[in-house]
Amino acid sequence: MTVRSMSTQPYPPDFDGYCYRPIHPEHDLPALCRLFETVFGHATTVEHWHWKYQQAPAGNHCAIVAEHCASKRIVGHIGSLILPGEYAKQPLRLGQVSDVMLHPEHRAGLGQDSVYQCMNRAFAEHVHGKAAQTNQPPLYLYGFPGRTPANLGIRIGVYRRLHICTEHRLPQLPGSAARWWQRHAPGALRAQRCDDWNTPVLDTLWEQYRASAAPDTPCLHKTGAYLRWRYAHHPQQHANATPLYQLWLLTRTGHSVGWLITRSTPSPTIVDSCLVSIATPRAALNALHAAAPADWVSWFPFDGAHRSETPIHAVEIMGRPFHPHWPAPLLQPGDTDVY
């Protein structure tokens, strides 16, 4: 299949009778929801799709579909939500590639003319072509496939492995000892529930983080607006009596030094965090355990933690070129679309 610009026109059908075109959300979403359930085994909704790809602040959605021309059925999809970020004090756009799916009846080999390969080339041409047409910061694409699709993508050259996502658990003091320590230790880090997702301290903490740590790795701009979209406005946030995500402010001697986002189901997890230089992951986990005793896990490594690998592999995707000389982003569960 010949690679052509996809800015306005779909690819012509290849010799197997498929075409590859940009998504038309107003027409394609019901079919994509059916394809999602077929491929992943659980349902999604049009409303969830709109939230995920179209409602993020300053976000840009880029996606292509594979369409079987004879039946007009959508049989494949690759999408990405592109958000503002930075690296080394320079603007950077970060695109999380997700919902990479191909109907089981249309998976025929991995050769250069397979639907899977053609769909990947179509997406790369589309996303990088759009970037070249506009005066925007560089684009860094990443994603979180499982082990088998990660190895497949690496083998055919569309993925570069960053690392295997690993959970870290810290052996905790008994609850009474932890609470005593938090009450009486001078300068101890404390975690306090916060139900006000509009608090201006979120933007203040993000700016402090940018000034102290953000240049070390590529990172998203996790502003208050981002947190409200990603967590407070998540379609499942208020599906049950207890909110799905809880915001915590970390304080030391009365001053805010970071925030945590936690999720208790299906297991207690720190899904996201922002810690300025004086707040360490281990101290934050100790503070959270004192405020809400549970077997909390984090993806941030630290001394003394119990480590266990997850099935999730972090990869850079379709780099033009790839960035092996850059440090990997400090990715957390909330950076995926499965937590």
mmCIF file of C-alpha atoms in Angstrom:
data_model
loop_
_atom_site.group_PDB
_atom_site.id
_atom_site.type_symbol
_atom_site.label_atom_id
_atom_site.label_comp_id
_atom_site.label_asym_id
_atom_site.label_seq_id
_atom_site.Cartn_x
_atom_site.Cartn_y
_atom_site.Cartn_z
ATOM 1 C CA MET A 1 0.000 0.000 0.000
ATOM 2 C CA THR A 2 1.297 3.431 -0.915
ATOM 3 C CA VAL A 3 1.524 5.926 1.939
ATOM 4 C CA ARG A 4 -0.166 9.223 1.080
ATOM 5 C CA SER A 5 -1.283 12.292 2.960
ATOM 6 C CA MET A 6 -4.456 11.779 5.000
ATOM 7 C CA SER A 7 -5.166 15.429 5.754
ATOM 8 C CA THR A 8 -8.347 15.508 3.658
ATOM 9 C CA GLN A 9 -8.734 12.181 1.855
ATOM 10 C CA PRO A 10 -8.655 8.538 2.976
ATOM 11 C CA TYR A 11 -6.171 6.119 1.531
ATOM 12 C CA PRO A 12 -7.510 4.365 -1.580
ATOM 13 C CA PRO A 13 -8.496 0.727 -1.018
ATOM 14 C CA ASP A 14 -5.538 -1.636 -1.034
ATOM 15 C CA PHE A 15 -5.596 -4.887 -2.986
ATOM 16 C CA ASP A 16 -7.368 -6.621 -0.089
ATOM 17 C CA GLY A 17 -10.247 -4.140 -0.143
ATOM 18 C CA TYR A 18 -9.625 -1.978 2.934
ATOM 19 C CA CYS A 19 -9.345 1.765 3.234
ATOM 20 C CA TYR A 20 -7.789 3.803 6.048
ATOM 21 C CA ARG A 21 -9.241 7.191 6.898
ATOM 22 C CA PRO A 22 -9.520 9.731 9.712
ATOM 23 C CA ILE A 23 -12.315 9.067 12.176
ATOM 24 C CA HIS A 24 -15.675 10.780 11.691
ATOM 25 C CA PRO A 25 -16.867 10.953 15.322
ATOM 26 C CA GLU A 26 -20.411 11.989 14.426
ATOM 27 C CA HIS A 27 -20.861 8.800 12.363
ATOM 28 C CA ASP A 28 -18.315 6.233 13.557
ATOM 29 C CA LEU A 29 -18.680 6.087 17.349
ATOM 30 C CA PRO A 30 -21.476 3.484 17.633
ATOM 31 C CA ALA A 31 -19.520 1.124 15.375
ATOM 32 C CA LEU A 32 -16.320 1.791 17.316
ATOM 33 C CA CYS A 33 -18.069 0.976 20.606
ATOM 34 C CA ARG A 34 -19.186 -2.370 19.147
ATOM 35 C CA LEU A 35 -15.664 -3.060 17.893
ATOM 36 C CA PHE A 36 -14.238 -2.174 21.313
ATOM 37 C CA GLU A 37 -16.480 -4.746 23.022
ATOM 38 C CA THR A 38 -15.588 -7.397 20.466
ATOM 39 C CA VAL A 39 -11.831 -6.844 20.828
ATOM 40 C CA PHE A 40 -11.497 -6.136 24.564
ATOM 41 C CA GLY A 41 -14.425 -8.105 25.954
ATOM 42 C CA HIS A 42 -16.137 -5.292 27.840
ATOM 43 C CA ALA A 43 -18.342 -2.425 26.824
ATOM 44 C CA THR A 44 -17.702 1.265 26.368
ATOM 45 C CA THR A 45 -20.119 4.071 25.502
ATOM 46 C CA VAL A 46 -20.267 7.003 23.138
ATOM 47 C CA GLU A 47 -20.347 9.323 26.167
ATOM 48 C CA HIS A 48 -17.158 7.780 27.558
ATOM 49 C CA TRP A 49 -15.492 8.159 24.145
ATOM 50 C CA HIS A 50 -16.397 11.847 24.031
ATOM 51 C CA TRP A 51 -14.940 12.382 27.515
ATOM 52 C CA LYS A 52 -11.775 10.424 26.775
ATOM 53 C CA TYR A 53 -10.851 11.983 23.460
ATOM 54 C CA GLN A 54 -12.740 15.257 23.081
ATOM 55 C CA GLN A 55 -13.200 16.944 26.458
ATOM 56 C CA ALA A 56 -9.633 17.293 27.788
ATOM 57 C CA PRO A 57 -8.479 20.913 28.241
ATOM 58 C CA ALA A 58 -6.220 21.971 25.364
ATOM 59 C CA GLY A 59 -6.457 18.432 23.994
ATOM 60 C CA ASN A 60 -6.358 17.341 20.364
ATOM 61 C CA HIS A 61 -7.795 14.039 19.167
ATOM 62 C CA CYS A 62 -6.133 12.226 16.269
ATOM 63 C CA ALA A 63 -7.390 8.832 15.056
ATOM 64 C CA ILE A 64 -7.812 6.639 11.999
ATOM 65 C CA VAL A 65 -10.066 3.698 11.264
ATOM 66 C CA ALA A 66 -9.673 0.712 8.977
ATOM 67 C CA GLU A 67 -12.817 0.161 6.925
ATOM 68 C CA HIS A 68 -13.705 -2.934 4.952
ATOM 69 C CA CYS A 69 -14.805 -1.384 1.697
ATOM 70 C CA ALA A 70 -17.201 -4.081 0.495
ATOM 71 C CA SER A 71 -19.202 -4.242 3.736
ATOM 72 C CA LYS A 72 -18.531 -0.649 4.913
ATOM 73 C CA ARG A 73 -17.714 -2.119 8.344
ATOM 74 C CA ILE A 74 -15.152 -0.472 10.588
ATOM 75 C CA VAL A 75 -12.765 -3.275 11.521
ATOM 76 C CA GLY A 76 -9.811 -1.394 13.036
ATOM 77 C CA HIS A 77 -8.885 1.750 14.951
ATOM 78 C CA ILE A 78 -5.878 3.582 16.390
ATOM 79 C CA GLY A 79 -6.426 6.770 18.381
ATOM 80 C CA SER A 80 -4.460 9.293 20.381
ATOM 81 C CA LEU A 81 -5.277 12.140 22.725
ATOM 82 C CA ILE A 82 -2.539 14.772 22.417
ATOM 83 C CA LEU A 83 -1.999 17.077 25.391
ATOM 84 C CA PRO A 84 0.425 19.909 26.200
ATOM 85 C CA GLY A 85 3.586 19.124 28.140
ATOM 86 C CA GLU A 86 7.269 19.929 28.243
ATOM 87 C CA TYR A 87 10.781 18.561 28.415
ATOM 88 C CA ALA A 88 13.976 20.426 29.353
ATOM 89 C CA LYS A 89 11.984 23.656 29.778
ATOM 90 C CA GLN A 90 10.755 23.431 26.186
ATOM 91 C CA PRO A 91 7.154 22.855 25.062
ATOM 92 C CA LEU A 92 6.355 19.291 24.037
ATOM 93 C CA ARG A 93 3.111 17.654 22.962
ATOM 94 C CA LEU A 94 2.492 14.223 24.444
ATOM 95 C CA GLY A 95 0.102 11.845 22.717
ATOM 96 C CA GLN A 96 -1.130 8.712 24.445
ATOM 97 C CA VAL A 97 -1.948 6.139 21.779
ATOM 98 C CA SER A 98 -4.835 3.938 22.873
ATOM 99 C CA ASP A 99 -7.673 1.721 21.693
ATOM 100 C CA VAL A 100 -5.442 0.001 19.144
ATOM 101 C CA MET A 101 -7.851 -2.643 17.908
ATOM 102 C CA LEU A 102 -8.434 -4.893 14.939
ATOM 103 C CA HIS A 103 -11.434 -7.191 14.555
ATOM 104 C CA PRO A 104 -10.415 -10.868 15.007
ATOM 105 C CA GLU A 105 -11.830 -11.798 11.592
ATOM 106 C CA HIS A 106 -9.455 -9.349 9.894
ATOM 107 C CA ARG A 107 -6.170 -10.320 11.543
ATOM 108 C CA ALA A 108 -4.238 -11.988 8.760
ATOM 109 C CA GLY A 109 -0.477 -12.005 9.252
ATOM 110 C CA LEU A 110 2.040 -9.291 10.027
ATOM 111 C CA GLY A 111 3.525 -8.656 6.603
ATOM 112 C CA GLN A 112 3.973 -5.221 5.143
ATOM 113 C CA ASP A 113 0.598 -5.471 3.388
ATOM 114 C CA SER A 114 -1.346 -6.814 6.379
ATOM 115 C CA VAL A 115 -4.217 -4.737 7.726
ATOM 116 C CA TYR A 116 -2.340 -4.250 11.015
ATOM 117 C CA GLN A 117 0.773 -2.899 9.312
ATOM 118 C CA CYS A 118 -1.223 -0.701 6.923
ATOM 119 C CA MET A 119 -3.280 0.700 9.777
ATOM 120 C CA ASN A 120 -0.126 1.603 11.726
ATOM 121 C CA ARG A 121 1.397 3.321 8.701
ATOM 122 C CA ALA A 122 -1.832 5.202 8.088
ATOM 123 C CA PHE A 123 -1.944 6.434 11.680
ATOM 124 C CA ALA A 124 1.729 7.480 11.657
ATOM 125 C CA GLU A 125 1.246 9.406 8.409
ATOM 126 C CA HIS A 126 -1.898 11.055 9.746
ATOM 127 C CA VAL A 127 -0.610 12.099 13.168
ATOM 128 C CA HIS A 128 2.828 13.231 12.020
ATOM 129 C CA GLY A 129 1.406 14.815 8.873
ATOM 130 C CA LYS A 130 -0.975 16.937 10.914
ATOM 131 C CA ALA A 131 1.909 17.958 13.177
ATOM 132 C CA ALA A 132 4.021 19.048 10.199
ATOM 133 C CA GLN A 133 1.204 21.207 8.834
ATOM 134 C CA THR A 134 1.002 23.368 11.941
ATOM 135 C CA ASN A 135 3.532 25.421 13.857
ATOM 136 C CA GLN A 136 3.357 23.365 17.052
ATOM 137 C CA PRO A 137 5.857 21.888 19.539
ATOM 138 C CA PRO A 138 7.415 18.480 18.853
ATOM 139 C CA LEU A 139 5.277 15.359 19.302
ATOM 140 C CA TYR A 140 6.096 12.442 21.633
ATOM 141 C CA LEU A 141 3.789 9.421 21.311
ATOM 142 C CA TYR A 142 3.579 6.762 24.011
ATOM 143 C CA GLY A 143 1.248 4.007 25.176
ATOM 144 C CA PHE A 144 0.682 1.047 27.480
ATOM 145 C CA PRO A 145 0.163 -2.237 25.639
ATOM 146 C CA GLY A 146 0.277 -5.621 27.336
ATOM 147 C CA ARG A 147 3.307 -7.860 26.968
ATOM 148 C CA THR A 148 2.257 -9.659 23.774
ATOM 149 C CA PRO A 149 1.198 -6.581 21.771
ATOM 150 C CA ALA A 150 4.234 -4.703 23.113
ATOM 151 C CA ASN A 151 6.595 -7.395 21.856
ATOM 152 C CA LEU A 152 4.755 -7.484 18.534
ATOM 153 C CA GLY A 153 4.985 -3.724 18.078
ATOM 154 C CA ILE A 154 8.683 -3.715 18.975
ATOM 155 C CA ARG A 155 9.347 -6.519 16.510
ATOM 156 C CA ILE A 156 7.775 -4.668 13.581
ATOM 157 C CA GLY A 157 9.365 -1.362 14.571
ATOM 158 C CA VAL A 158 6.386 0.749 15.672
ATOM 159 C CA TYR A 159 7.159 0.590 19.433
ATOM 160 C CA ARG A 160 10.272 1.269 21.513
ATOM 161 C CA ARG A 161 10.169 -0.217 25.007
ATOM 162 C CA LEU A 162 10.522 2.263 27.863
ATOM 163 C CA HIS A 163 10.035 -0.092 30.820
ATOM 164 C CA ILE A 164 7.674 -2.584 32.419
ATOM 165 C CA CYS A 165 5.318 -0.768 34.782
ATOM 166 C CA THR A 166 6.031 -1.953 38.321
ATOM 167 C CA GLU A 167 4.037 -1.639 41.529
ATOM 168 C CA HIS A 168 5.827 -0.704 44.754
ATOM 169 C CA ARG A 169 4.522 -1.446 48.239
ATOM 170 C CA LEU A 170 6.099 -0.164 51.441
ATOM 171 C CA PRO A 171 5.970 -2.292 54.595
ATOM 172 C CA GLN A 172 3.904 -0.179 56.956
ATOM 173 C CA LEU A 173 4.046 0.557 60.640
ATOM 174 C CA PRO A 174 1.035 -0.676 62.607
ATOM 175 C CA GLY A 175 -1.811 1.825 62.281
ATOM 176 C CA SER A 176 -1.527 3.172 65.832
ATOM 177 C CA ALA A 177 2.232 3.708 65.511
ATOM 178 C CA ALA A 178 1.828 5.448 62.147
ATOM 179 C CA ARG A 179 -0.835 7.771 63.505
ATOM 180 C CA TRP A 180 1.289 8.582 66.593
ATOM 181 C CA TRP A 181 4.232 9.393 64.318
ATOM 182 C CA GLN A 182 2.117 11.693 62.171
ATOM 183 C CA ARG A 183 0.768 13.559 65.208
ATOM 184 C CA HIS A 184 4.031 14.020 67.050
ATOM 185 C CA ALA A 185 6.934 13.938 64.586
ATOM 186 C CA PRO A 186 8.128 17.494 63.899
ATOM 187 C CA GLY A 187 7.795 18.460 60.254
ATOM 188 C CA ALA A 188 6.099 15.185 59.332
ATOM 189 C CA LEU A 189 4.348 15.062 55.991
ATOM 190 C CA ARG A 190 0.577 14.863 56.370
ATOM 191 C CA ALA A 191 -2.151 13.813 53.925
ATOM 192 C CA GLN A 192 -5.553 15.498 54.083
ATOM 193 C CA ARG A 193 -8.637 14.690 52.023
ATOM 194 C CA CYS A 194 -9.701 17.471 49.679
ATOM 195 C CA ASP A 195 -13.116 17.473 48.004
ATOM 196 C CA ASP A 196 -12.608 20.829 46.289
ATOM 197 C CA TRP A 197 -11.206 20.020 42.852
ATOM 198 C CA ASN A 198 -11.321 23.751 42.042
ATOM 199 C CA THR A 199 -8.823 24.717 44.757
ATOM 200 C CA PRO A 200 -6.176 27.075 43.297
ATOM 201 C CA VAL A 201 -3.442 25.264 45.205
ATOM 202 C CA LEU A 202 -3.394 22.618 42.440
ATOM 203 C CA ASP A 203 -2.063 25.118 39.907
ATOM 204 C CA THR A 204 0.351 26.562 42.476
ATOM 205 C CA LEU A 205 1.790 23.116 43.193
ATOM 206 C CA TRP A 206 2.086 22.331 39.490
ATOM 207 C CA GLU A 207 4.091 25.510 38.887
ATOM 208 C CA GLN A 208 6.351 24.663 41.831
ATOM 209 C CA TYR A 209 6.881 21.182 40.429
ATOM 210 C CA ARG A 210 7.729 22.551 36.995
ATOM 211 C CA ALA A 211 10.300 24.874 38.532
ATOM 212 C CA SER A 212 11.978 22.110 40.524
ATOM 213 C CA ALA A 213 11.599 18.766 38.757
ATOM 214 C CA ALA A 214 9.657 18.757 35.505
ATOM 215 C CA PRO A 215 12.648 19.348 33.158
ATOM 216 C CA ASP A 216 14.139 15.981 34.193
ATOM 217 C CA THR A 217 11.771 13.942 32.007
ATOM 218 C CA PRO A 218 9.049 14.538 29.415
ATOM 219 C CA CYS A 219 5.861 15.318 31.330
ATOM 220 C CA LEU A 220 2.256 16.356 30.839
ATOM 221 C CA HIS A 221 1.024 19.661 32.219
ATOM 222 C CA LYS A 222 -0.981 18.367 35.192
ATOM 223 C CA THR A 223 -2.772 21.574 35.993
ATOM 224 C CA GLY A 224 -5.966 21.933 37.985
ATOM 225 C CA ALA A 225 -7.937 21.878 34.729
ATOM 226 C CA TYR A 226 -6.280 18.610 33.713
ATOM 227 C CA LEU A 227 -7.055 16.978 37.087
ATOM 228 C CA ARG A 228 -10.680 18.059 36.948
ATOM 229 C CA TRP A 229 -11.109 16.554 33.482
ATOM 230 C CA ARG A 230 -9.183 13.348 34.160
ATOM 231 C CA TYR A 231 -10.570 12.527 37.607
ATOM 232 C CA ALA A 232 -13.366 14.795 38.885
ATOM 233 C CA HIS A 233 -15.252 14.610 35.556
ATOM 234 C CA HIS A 234 -14.505 10.948 34.806
ATOM 235 C CA PRO A 235 -17.765 9.303 33.705
ATOM 236 C CA GLN A 236 -17.551 6.796 36.591
ATOM 237 C CA GLN A 237 -16.512 9.268 39.308
ATOM 238 C CA HIS A 238 -19.970 9.330 40.910
ATOM 239 C CA ALA A 239 -21.330 6.004 39.696
ATOM 240 C CA ASN A 240 -21.368 4.688 43.290
ATOM 241 C CA ALA A 241 -21.909 6.199 46.732
ATOM 242 C CA THR A 242 -18.151 6.697 47.188
ATOM 243 C CA PRO A 243 -16.344 8.734 44.491
ATOM 244 C CA LEU A 244 -14.058 6.657 42.306
ATOM 245 C CA TYR A 245 -11.097 9.042 42.761
ATOM 246 C CA GLN A 246 -10.050 10.880 45.920
ATOM 247 C CA LEU A 247 -7.849 13.983 45.966
ATOM 248 C CA TRP A 248 -5.383 14.377 48.863
ATOM 249 C CA LEU A 249 -3.258 17.428 49.683
ATOM 250 C CA LEU A 250 0.135 16.817 51.248
ATOM 251 C CA THR A 251 1.234 19.402 53.792
ATOM 252 C CA ARG A 252 4.298 19.993 55.932
ATOM 253 C CA THR A 253 4.225 22.565 58.758
ATOM 254 C CA GLY A 254 1.001 23.938 57.320
ATOM 255 C CA HIS A 255 2.274 24.399 53.741
ATOM 256 C CA SER A 256 1.069 22.372 50.759
ATOM 257 C CA VAL A 257 3.905 20.425 49.145
ATOM 258 C CA GLY A 258 2.055 18.073 46.831
ATOM 259 C CA TRP A 259 -1.080 16.167 45.942
ATOM 260 C CA LEU A 260 -2.108 12.548 45.500
ATOM 261 C CA ILE A 261 -4.986 10.965 43.612
ATOM 262 C CA THR A 262 -6.079 7.579 44.955
ATOM 263 C CA ARG A 263 -8.492 4.890 43.857
ATOM 264 C CA SER A 264 -9.616 2.204 46.308
ATOM 265 C CA THR A 265 -11.180 -0.178 43.802
ATOM 266 C CA PRO A 266 -10.349 -2.761 42.636
ATOM 267 C CA SER A 267 -7.312 -2.323 44.901
ATOM 268 C CA PRO A 268 -5.887 0.650 46.878
ATOM 269 C CA THR A 269 -3.667 2.509 44.403
ATOM 270 C CA ILE A 270 -2.002 5.901 44.155
ATOM 271 C CA VAL A 271 -2.999 6.590 40.574
ATOM 272 C CA ASP A 272 -1.368 10.004 40.256
ATOM 273 C CA SER A 273 0.784 12.412 42.256
ATOM 274 C CA CYS A 274 2.687 15.663 42.160
ATOM 275 C CA LEU A 275 5.448 15.991 44.752
ATOM 276 C CA VAL A 276 7.644 19.054 45.010
ATOM 277 C CA SER A 277 11.279 18.579 45.939
ATOM 278 C CA ILE A 278 10.813 18.231 49.723
ATOM 279 C CA ALA A 279 8.123 15.533 49.453
ATOM 280 C CA THR A 280 9.449 12.052 48.616
ATOM 281 C CA PRO A 281 7.374 9.084 47.390
ATOM 282 C CA ARG A 282 8.128 7.114 50.550
ATOM 283 C CA ALA A 283 7.119 9.987 52.841
ATOM 284 C CA ALA A 284 3.944 10.538 50.811
ATOM 285 C CA LEU A 285 3.011 6.862 51.117
ATOM 286 C CA ASN A 286 3.629 6.962 54.879
ATOM 287 C CA ALA A 287 1.424 10.043 55.203
ATOM 288 C CA LEU A 288 -1.363 8.452 53.167
ATOM 289 C CA HIS A 289 -1.243 5.259 55.214
ATOM 290 C CA ALA A 290 -1.541 7.246 58.451
ATOM 291 C CA ALA A 291 -4.607 9.086 57.119
ATOM 292 C CA ALA A 292 -6.224 6.088 55.383
ATOM 293 C CA PRO A 293 -4.672 2.754 56.416
ATOM 294 C CA ALA A 294 -4.625 0.345 53.471
ATOM 295 C CA ASP A 295 -2.177 -1.667 51.410
ATOM 296 C CA TRP A 296 -1.478 1.252 49.060
ATOM 297 C CA VAL A 297 0.696 0.747 46.000
ATOM 298 C CA SER A 298 2.550 3.260 43.824
ATOM 299 C CA TRP A 299 4.475 3.064 40.567
ATOM 300 C CA PHE A 300 7.262 5.279 41.929
ATOM 301 C CA PRO A 301 10.352 3.300 42.984
ATOM 302 C CA PHE A 302 11.956 3.853 46.373
ATOM 303 C CA ASP A 303 14.276 2.000 48.760
ATOM 304 C CA GLY A 304 12.732 -0.701 50.901
ATOM 305 C CA ALA A 305 9.649 -1.231 48.745
ATOM 306 C CA HIS A 306 8.298 -4.605 47.667
ATOM 307 C CA ARG A 307 8.313 -4.671 43.857
ATOM 308 C CA SER A 308 6.004 -6.581 41.504
ATOM 309 C CA GLU A 309 5.777 -6.185 37.749
ATOM 310 C CA THR A 310 2.397 -5.463 36.173
ATOM 311 C CA PRO A 311 1.268 -6.797 32.760
ATOM 312 C CA ILE A 312 1.554 -3.238 31.396
ATOM 313 C CA HIS A 313 4.543 -2.256 29.253
ATOM 314 C CA ALA A 314 5.273 1.439 28.661
ATOM 315 C CA VAL A 315 6.467 2.125 25.111
ATOM 316 C CA GLU A 316 7.295 5.030 22.870
ATOM 317 C CA ILE A 317 5.248 4.745 19.674
ATOM 318 C CA MET A 318 5.996 5.607 16.054
ATOM 319 C CA GLY A 319 8.801 8.039 16.757
ATOM 320 C CA ARG A 320 10.024 10.065 13.812
ATOM 321 C CA PRO A 321 12.631 9.541 15.118
ATOM 322 C CA PHE A 322 12.463 7.615 18.402
ATOM 323 C CA HIS A 323 14.087 9.267 21.443
ATOM 324 C CA PRO A 324 16.388 6.678 23.091
ATOM 325 C CA HIS A 325 18.619 9.500 24.370
ATOM 326 C CA TRP A 326 15.754 10.990 26.412
ATOM 327 C CA PRO A 327 14.914 9.723 29.908
ATOM 328 C CA ALA A 328 11.617 7.853 30.058
ATOM 329 C CA PRO A 329 8.643 9.810 31.402
ATOM 330 C CA LEU A 330 7.781 9.153 35.067
ATOM 331 C CA LEU A 331 4.535 7.383 34.250
ATOM 332 C CA GLN A 332 1.869 6.557 36.822
ATOM 333 C CA PRO A 333 -1.331 4.464 36.738
ATOM 334 C CA GLY A 334 -3.450 7.537 35.977
ATOM 335 C CA ASP A 335 -1.366 8.161 32.863
ATOM 336 C CA THR A 336 -2.880 4.998 31.376
ATOM 337 C CA ASP A 337 -6.510 4.632 30.345
ATOM 338 C CA VAL A 338 -7.139 1.525 32.458
ATOM 339 C CA TYR A 339 -7.016 3.033 35.971
#
